[in-house]
């Protein structure tokens, strides 16, 4: 079938273990045995063909670029793989999102970090599916296995990911108008997410929105909550404040947070 190879050094776990200490300084990025097995399985099943370098390394997850060749002679499809880390620390402050989620009742998950990361990946997958099918621009979820999530890459055909809204270079002479329209676009997205998906993002900011060609894309929805979550309105107010502050700093004459809240929830 297709040449299925893993290019990523990280995936060659055994070899990297042999490498010198300088390399081990980056061991944060080395994938563990279980993760490598999952990636190999996904390669065998054709969801991805090659795993590339890290697009992002964060506290709770790493995101890697990847390519799939669905048809032998067809063009490659760019994908992104989010690998949740089994670090217990960062999951402490995540509890407030899970507590009160009727979709994730089982308290048995508490304290078991492997189950916790699986839960986060599952949440992100389901939320992405819901947001994507509501017609909101976000990565299309492709495949989920334990703590490894394959999704559409938001980027160009060469595999370069779109910038975060924070880093977007909007410098045309009509920049002011573009910023204004992006603000309005985001209000529509937030409203649709609330009204149609019945979700509150709960970590919405210029860091979790990607930008390309006057389009906004929503990412990072593992902590998003149902709107009947006891704290969903508190999270919504926070999302409104963070995004409103950002657009105000960019010089947009925004609506008041209160007005936006009423617009989204009405
Ligand atoms: P976290 O913030 O928890 O580390 P994110 O889901 O926000 O995880 O992903 C981290 C970064 O990886 C994002 O800021 C974005 O730059 C990049 N990224 C994540 N998903 C995609 C995607 N589907 N396409 C392109 N880039 C992505
Ligand atoms: Mn993020």
CSV table of C-alpha atoms and ligand atoms in Angstrom, one decimal:
chain,number,residue,atom,x,y,z
A,1,UNK,CA,0.0,0.0,0.0
A,2,UNK,CA,1.2,3.5,0.7
A,3,UNK,CA,4.7,4.0,2.1
A,4,UNK,CA,3.8,4.6,5.7
A,5,UNK,CA,6.7,6.1,7.5
A,6,UNK,CA,7.1,8.2,10.6
A,7,UNK,CA,9.6,11.0,10.1
A,8,UNK,CA,9.3,12.4,13.5
A,9,UNK,CA,12.4,11.8,15.6
A,10,UNK,CA,10.2,11.8,18.7
A,11,UNK,CA,8.5,8.7,17.5
A,12,UNK,CA,11.8,6.7,17.4
A,13,UNK,CA,11.5,6.4,21.1
A,14,UNK,CA,14.1,3.6,21.5
A,15,UNK,CA,16.7,5.5,19.5
A,16,UNK,CA,16.1,8.8,21.3
A,17,UNK,CA,16.6,7.0,24.6
A,18,UNK,CA,20.1,6.3,23.3
A,19,UNK,CA,20.8,9.8,22.4
A,20,UNK,CA,22.9,12.1,24.5
A,21,UNK,CA,21.9,14.2,27.4
A,22,UNK,CA,21.5,17.3,25.3
A,23,UNK,CA,18.6,15.7,23.5
A,24,UNK,CA,17.2,14.5,26.7
A,25,UNK,CA,16.7,18.1,27.7
A,26,UNK,CA,13.8,18.0,25.3
A,27,UNK,CA,12.5,14.8,26.6
A,28,UNK,CA,9.3,16.7,27.3
A,29,UNK,CA,8.6,16.2,23.6
A,30,UNK,CA,9.5,12.5,23.4
A,31,UNK,CA,6.5,10.4,22.8
A,32,UNK,CA,6.0,7.5,25.1
A,33,UNK,CA,5.6,3.9,24.1
A,34,UNK,CA,1.8,3.9,24.2
A,35,UNK,CA,1.5,7.1,22.1
A,36,UNK,CA,3.9,5.7,19.5
A,37,UNK,CA,1.8,2.5,19.3
A,38,UNK,CA,-1.4,4.5,18.8
A,39,UNK,CA,0.3,6.5,16.0
A,40,UNK,CA,1.6,3.4,14.3
A,41,UNK,CA,-1.9,1.9,14.5
A,42,UNK,CA,-3.3,5.1,12.9
A,43,UNK,CA,-0.7,4.9,10.2
A,44,UNK,CA,-1.6,1.3,9.5
A,45,UNK,CA,-5.2,2.2,9.2
A,46,UNK,CA,-4.5,5.1,6.9
A,47,UNK,CA,-5.7,8.0,9.0
A,48,UNK,CA,-2.2,9.4,8.7
A,49,UNK,CA,0.8,8.4,6.7
A,50,UNK,CA,3.6,10.6,8.1
A,51,UNK,CA,3.9,12.4,11.4
A,52,UNK,CA,6.0,15.5,11.2
A,53,UNK,CA,7.4,17.9,13.8
A,54,UNK,CA,5.6,19.7,16.5
A,55,UNK,CA,3.4,22.7,15.6
A,56,UNK,CA,3.0,23.5,19.3
A,57,UNK,CA,4.3,22.1,22.6
A,58,UNK,CA,2.1,23.1,25.5
A,59,UNK,CA,1.6,22.3,29.1
A,60,UNK,CA,-1.3,20.0,28.5
A,61,UNK,CA,-0.8,18.8,24.9
A,62,UNK,CA,1.5,18.8,21.9
A,63,UNK,CA,0.2,19.3,18.4
A,64,UNK,CA,2.0,17.7,15.5
A,65,UNK,CA,1.7,18.2,11.8
A,66,UNK,CA,0.9,15.1,9.8
A,67,UNK,CA,0.0,14.0,6.2
A,68,UNK,CA,-2.4,11.4,4.9
A,69,UNK,CA,-2.5,10.0,1.4
A,70,UNK,CA,-6.1,8.7,1.0
A,71,UNK,CA,-5.6,8.0,-2.7
A,72,UNK,CA,-2.5,6.5,-4.2
A,73,UNK,CA,-2.1,9.2,-6.7
A,74,UNK,CA,-4.2,11.8,-5.0
A,75,UNK,CA,-2.9,14.9,-3.3
A,76,UNK,CA,-1.8,14.7,0.3
A,77,UNK,CA,-4.1,15.8,3.0
A,78,UNK,CA,-2.7,17.9,5.9
A,79,UNK,CA,-3.7,16.8,9.3
A,80,UNK,CA,-3.0,17.8,12.9
A,81,UNK,CA,-2.5,15.4,15.8
A,82,UNK,CA,-3.1,16.6,19.3
A,83,UNK,CA,-1.4,14.4,21.9
A,84,UNK,CA,-2.6,15.1,25.4
A,85,UNK,CA,0.0,14.8,28.1
A,86,UNK,CA,-0.4,12.6,31.1
A,87,UNK,CA,0.9,15.3,33.4
A,88,UNK,CA,-1.2,15.4,36.6
A,89,UNK,CA,-0.4,18.9,37.6
A,90,UNK,CA,-2.1,20.7,34.8
A,91,UNK,CA,-5.3,18.7,35.3
A,92,UNK,CA,-5.9,20.0,38.8
A,93,UNK,CA,-7.3,23.3,37.6
A,94,UNK,CA,-9.3,21.5,34.9
A,95,UNK,CA,-11.6,19.8,37.4
A,96,UNK,CA,-13.9,22.8,37.5
A,97,UNK,CA,-14.8,22.2,33.9
A,98,UNK,CA,-15.6,18.5,34.4
A,99,UNK,CA,-17.4,18.9,37.7
A,100,UNK,CA,-21.0,19.5,36.7
A,101,UNK,CA,-20.7,18.1,33.2
A,102,UNK,CA,-23.5,15.6,32.9
A,103,UNK,CA,-21.7,14.0,30.0
A,104,UNK,CA,-18.8,13.1,32.3
A,105,UNK,CA,-20.3,12.0,35.5
A,106,UNK,CA,-18.0,9.3,36.6
A,107,UNK,CA,-16.0,10.6,39.5
A,108,UNK,CA,-13.9,7.5,39.3
A,109,UNK,CA,-11.8,9.4,36.7
A,110,UNK,CA,-10.5,11.7,39.4
A,111,UNK,CA,-6.9,11.0,40.3
A,112,UNK,CA,-6.2,8.7,37.4
A,113,UNK,CA,-4.3,10.8,35.0
A,114,UNK,CA,-4.4,8.3,32.1
A,115,UNK,CA,-8.2,8.3,32.3
A,116,UNK,CA,-8.2,12.0,32.6
A,117,UNK,CA,-6.3,12.7,29.4
A,118,UNK,CA,-8.5,10.2,27.6
A,119,UNK,CA,-11.5,12.1,28.9
A,120,UNK,CA,-10.1,15.4,27.7
A,121,UNK,CA,-9.3,14.1,24.3
A,122,UNK,CA,-12.8,12.6,24.1
A,123,UNK,CA,-14.4,15.9,25.2
A,124,UNK,CA,-12.4,17.8,22.6
A,125,UNK,CA,-13.4,15.3,19.9
A,126,UNK,CA,-17.1,15.5,20.7
A,127,UNK,CA,-17.1,19.2,21.0
A,128,UNK,CA,-15.3,19.6,17.7
A,129,UNK,CA,-17.8,17.3,16.0
A,130,UNK,CA,-20.7,19.4,17.4
A,131,UNK,CA,-19.1,22.7,16.5
A,132,UNK,CA,-18.1,21.5,13.0
A,133,UNK,CA,-21.5,20.1,12.1
A,134,UNK,CA,-23.1,23.4,13.2
A,135,UNK,CA,-21.1,25.0,10.4
A,136,UNK,CA,-18.7,26.9,12.6
A,137,UNK,CA,-15.2,27.0,11.2
A,138,UNK,CA,-13.0,24.7,13.3
A,139,UNK,CA,-10.8,21.6,12.7
A,140,UNK,CA,-12.8,18.7,11.4
A,141,UNK,CA,-12.3,15.8,13.9
A,142,UNK,CA,-11.0,12.7,12.1
A,143,UNK,CA,-10.1,10.0,14.6
A,144,UNK,CA,-9.7,9.5,18.3
A,145,UNK,CA,-7.8,6.9,20.2
A,146,UNK,CA,-7.3,7.3,23.9
A,147,UNK,CA,-5.3,10.5,24.4
A,148,UNK,CA,-4.5,11.0,20.7
A,149,UNK,CA,-6.8,13.1,18.5
A,150,UNK,CA,-6.4,13.4,14.7
A,151,UNK,CA,-8.1,16.4,13.1
A,152,UNK,CA,-8.0,18.5,10.0
A,153,UNK,CA,-5.0,20.9,9.9
A,154,UNK,CA,-6.0,24.5,9.6
A,155,UNK,CA,-3.3,25.6,7.3
A,156,UNK,CA,-2.1,25.8,3.8
A,157,UNK,CA,-1.4,22.9,1.4
A,158,UNK,CA,2.2,22.8,2.4
A,159,UNK,CA,1.3,22.1,6.0
A,160,UNK,CA,2.0,25.5,7.4
A,161,UNK,CA,-0.6,26.1,10.2
A,162,UNK,CA,-2.6,29.4,10.2
A,163,UNK,CA,-1.5,31.9,12.8
A,164,UNK,CA,-3.3,32.5,16.0
A,165,UNK,CA,-5.5,35.6,15.9
A,166,UNK,CA,-3.0,37.1,18.3
A,167,UNK,CA,-0.2,36.8,15.6
A,168,UNK,CA,-2.3,37.6,12.6
A,169,UNK,CA,-0.7,40.1,10.3
A,170,UNK,CA,-3.6,42.4,9.3
A,171,UNK,CA,-1.9,45.4,7.8
A,172,UNK,CA,-3.8,46.3,4.7
A,173,UNK,CA,-5.1,49.9,4.4
A,174,UNK,CA,-8.6,48.6,5.4
A,175,UNK,CA,-7.2,47.0,8.5
A,176,UNK,CA,-9.6,48.9,10.7
A,177,UNK,CA,-12.6,47.6,8.7
A,178,UNK,CA,-11.2,44.1,8.8
A,179,UNK,CA,-10.8,44.1,12.6
A,180,UNK,CA,-14.3,45.4,12.9
A,181,UNK,CA,-15.7,42.6,10.7
A,182,UNK,CA,-13.7,40.0,12.5
A,183,UNK,CA,-15.2,41.2,15.8
A,184,UNK,CA,-18.7,40.9,14.3
A,185,UNK,CA,-17.8,37.5,12.9
A,186,UNK,CA,-16.7,36.3,16.4
A,187,UNK,CA,-19.9,37.5,18.0
A,188,UNK,CA,-21.8,35.4,15.4
A,189,UNK,CA,-19.7,32.4,16.2
A,190,UNK,CA,-20.1,32.7,19.9
A,191,UNK,CA,-23.8,33.1,19.5
A,192,UNK,CA,-24.1,30.1,17.2
A,193,UNK,CA,-21.9,28.0,19.5
A,194,UNK,CA,-24.2,28.9,22.4
A,195,UNK,CA,-27.6,28.6,20.6
A,196,UNK,CA,-27.0,25.8,18.2
A,197,UNK,CA,-24.2,23.7,19.8
A,198,UNK,CA,-25.3,24.6,23.3
A,199,UNK,CA,-21.7,25.0,24.3
A,200,UNK,CA,-19.6,27.7,26.0
A,201,UNK,CA,-16.0,27.6,24.8
A,202,UNK,CA,-14.6,28.5,28.3
A,203,UNK,CA,-11.1,29.3,27.2
A,204,UNK,CA,-11.8,31.7,24.3
A,205,UNK,CA,-9.1,34.3,23.5
A,206,UNK,CA,-6.9,35.4,20.7
A,207,UNK,CA,-4.7,32.4,21.5
A,208,UNK,CA,-7.5,29.8,20.7
A,209,UNK,CA,-8.7,31.4,17.5
A,210,UNK,CA,-6.8,30.9,14.2
A,211,UNK,CA,-6.9,33.4,11.4
A,212,UNK,CA,-6.6,33.2,7.7
A,213,UNK,CA,-8.0,35.3,4.9
A,214,UNK,CA,-10.5,37.2,6.9
A,215,UNK,CA,-11.8,34.0,8.5
A,216,UNK,CA,-11.7,33.0,12.1
A,217,UNK,CA,-11.3,29.4,13.2
A,218,UNK,CA,-12.2,28.1,16.7
A,219,UNK,CA,-9.8,25.6,18.3
A,220,UNK,CA,-8.9,24.1,21.7
A,221,UNK,CA,-12.4,23.1,22.9
A,222,UNK,CA,-11.5,20.3,25.3
A,223,UNK,CA,-12.7,22.4,28.3
A,224,UNK,CA,-15.8,23.7,26.6
A,225,UNK,CA,-19.0,23.0,28.6
A,226,UNK,CA,-22.6,22.4,28.0
A,227,UNK,CA,-24.7,25.5,28.6
A,228,UNK,CA,-26.5,23.8,31.4
A,229,UNK,CA,-23.2,23.4,33.3
A,230,UNK,CA,-23.6,25.2,36.6
A,231,UNK,CA,-20.7,27.6,35.8
A,232,UNK,CA,-21.3,28.0,32.0
A,233,UNK,CA,-22.5,31.6,32.3
A,234,UNK,CA,-19.5,32.5,34.4
A,235,UNK,CA,-17.3,31.0,31.7
A,236,UNK,CA,-19.2,32.8,29.0
A,237,UNK,CA,-18.7,36.1,30.7
A,238,UNK,CA,-15.0,35.4,30.9
A,239,UNK,CA,-14.9,34.5,27.2
A,240,UNK,CA,-16.8,37.8,26.3
A,241,UNK,CA,-14.4,39.8,28.5
A,242,UNK,CA,-11.2,38.3,27.1
A,243,UNK,CA,-12.2,38.6,23.5
A,244,UNK,CA,-13.7,42.0,24.0
A,245,UNK,CA,-10.5,43.2,25.6
A,246,UNK,CA,-8.5,41.9,22.7
A,247,UNK,CA,-10.6,43.7,20.1
A,248,UNK,CA,-10.7,46.9,22.1
A,249,UNK,CA,-6.9,46.8,22.2
A,250,UNK,CA,-6.9,46.4,18.5
A,251,UNK,CA,-9.0,49.6,18.3
A,252,UNK,CA,-12.4,48.2,17.6
A,253,UNK,CA,-15.3,50.0,19.1
A,254,UNK,CA,-16.9,47.0,20.7
A,255,UNK,CA,-20.3,46.6,22.3
A,256,UNK,CA,-20.4,46.4,26.1
A,257,UNK,CA,-19.8,43.0,27.6
A,258,UNK,CA,-23.3,43.1,28.9
A,259,UNK,CA,-24.8,43.8,25.5
A,260,UNK,CA,-22.8,40.9,24.0
A,261,UNK,CA,-23.9,38.6,26.8
A,262,UNK,CA,-27.6,39.4,26.0
A,263,UNK,CA,-27.0,39.0,22.3
A,264,UNK,CA,-25.4,35.5,22.8
A,265,UNK,CA,-27.9,34.2,25.3
A,266,UNK,CA,-31.1,35.8,24.1
B,1,LIG,P1,-3.1,23.9,24.0
B,1,LIG,O1,-3.4,25.4,24.0
B,1,LIG,O2,-3.9,23.2,25.0
B,1,LIG,O3,-1.7,23.5,23.9
B,1,LIG,P2,-4.4,24.0,21.3
B,1,LIG,O4,-5.5,23.1,20.9
B,1,LIG,O5,-4.7,25.4,21.6
B,1,LIG,O6,-3.8,23.3,22.6
B,1,LIG,O7,-3.2,23.8,20.3
B,1,LIG,C1,-2.0,24.5,20.5
B,1,LIG,C2,-1.6,25.2,19.2
B,1,LIG,O8,-1.5,24.3,18.1
B,1,LIG,C3,-2.6,26.3,18.7
B,1,LIG,O9,-2.4,27.5,19.3
B,1,LIG,C4,-2.4,26.3,17.2
B,1,LIG,O10,-1.3,27.2,16.9
B,1,LIG,C5,-1.9,24.9,16.9
B,1,LIG,N1,-3.1,24.1,16.4
B,1,LIG,C6,-3.9,23.3,17.2
B,1,LIG,N2,-4.8,22.7,16.4
B,1,LIG,C7,-4.5,23.0,15.1
B,1,LIG,C8,-5.1,22.6,13.9
B,1,LIG,N3,-6.1,21.8,13.8
B,1,LIG,N4,-4.5,23.2,12.8
B,1,LIG,C9,-3.5,24.1,12.9
B,1,LIG,N5,-2.9,24.4,14.0
B,1,LIG,C10,-3.4,23.9,15.2
B,2,LIG,MN1,-4.7,26.7,23.2
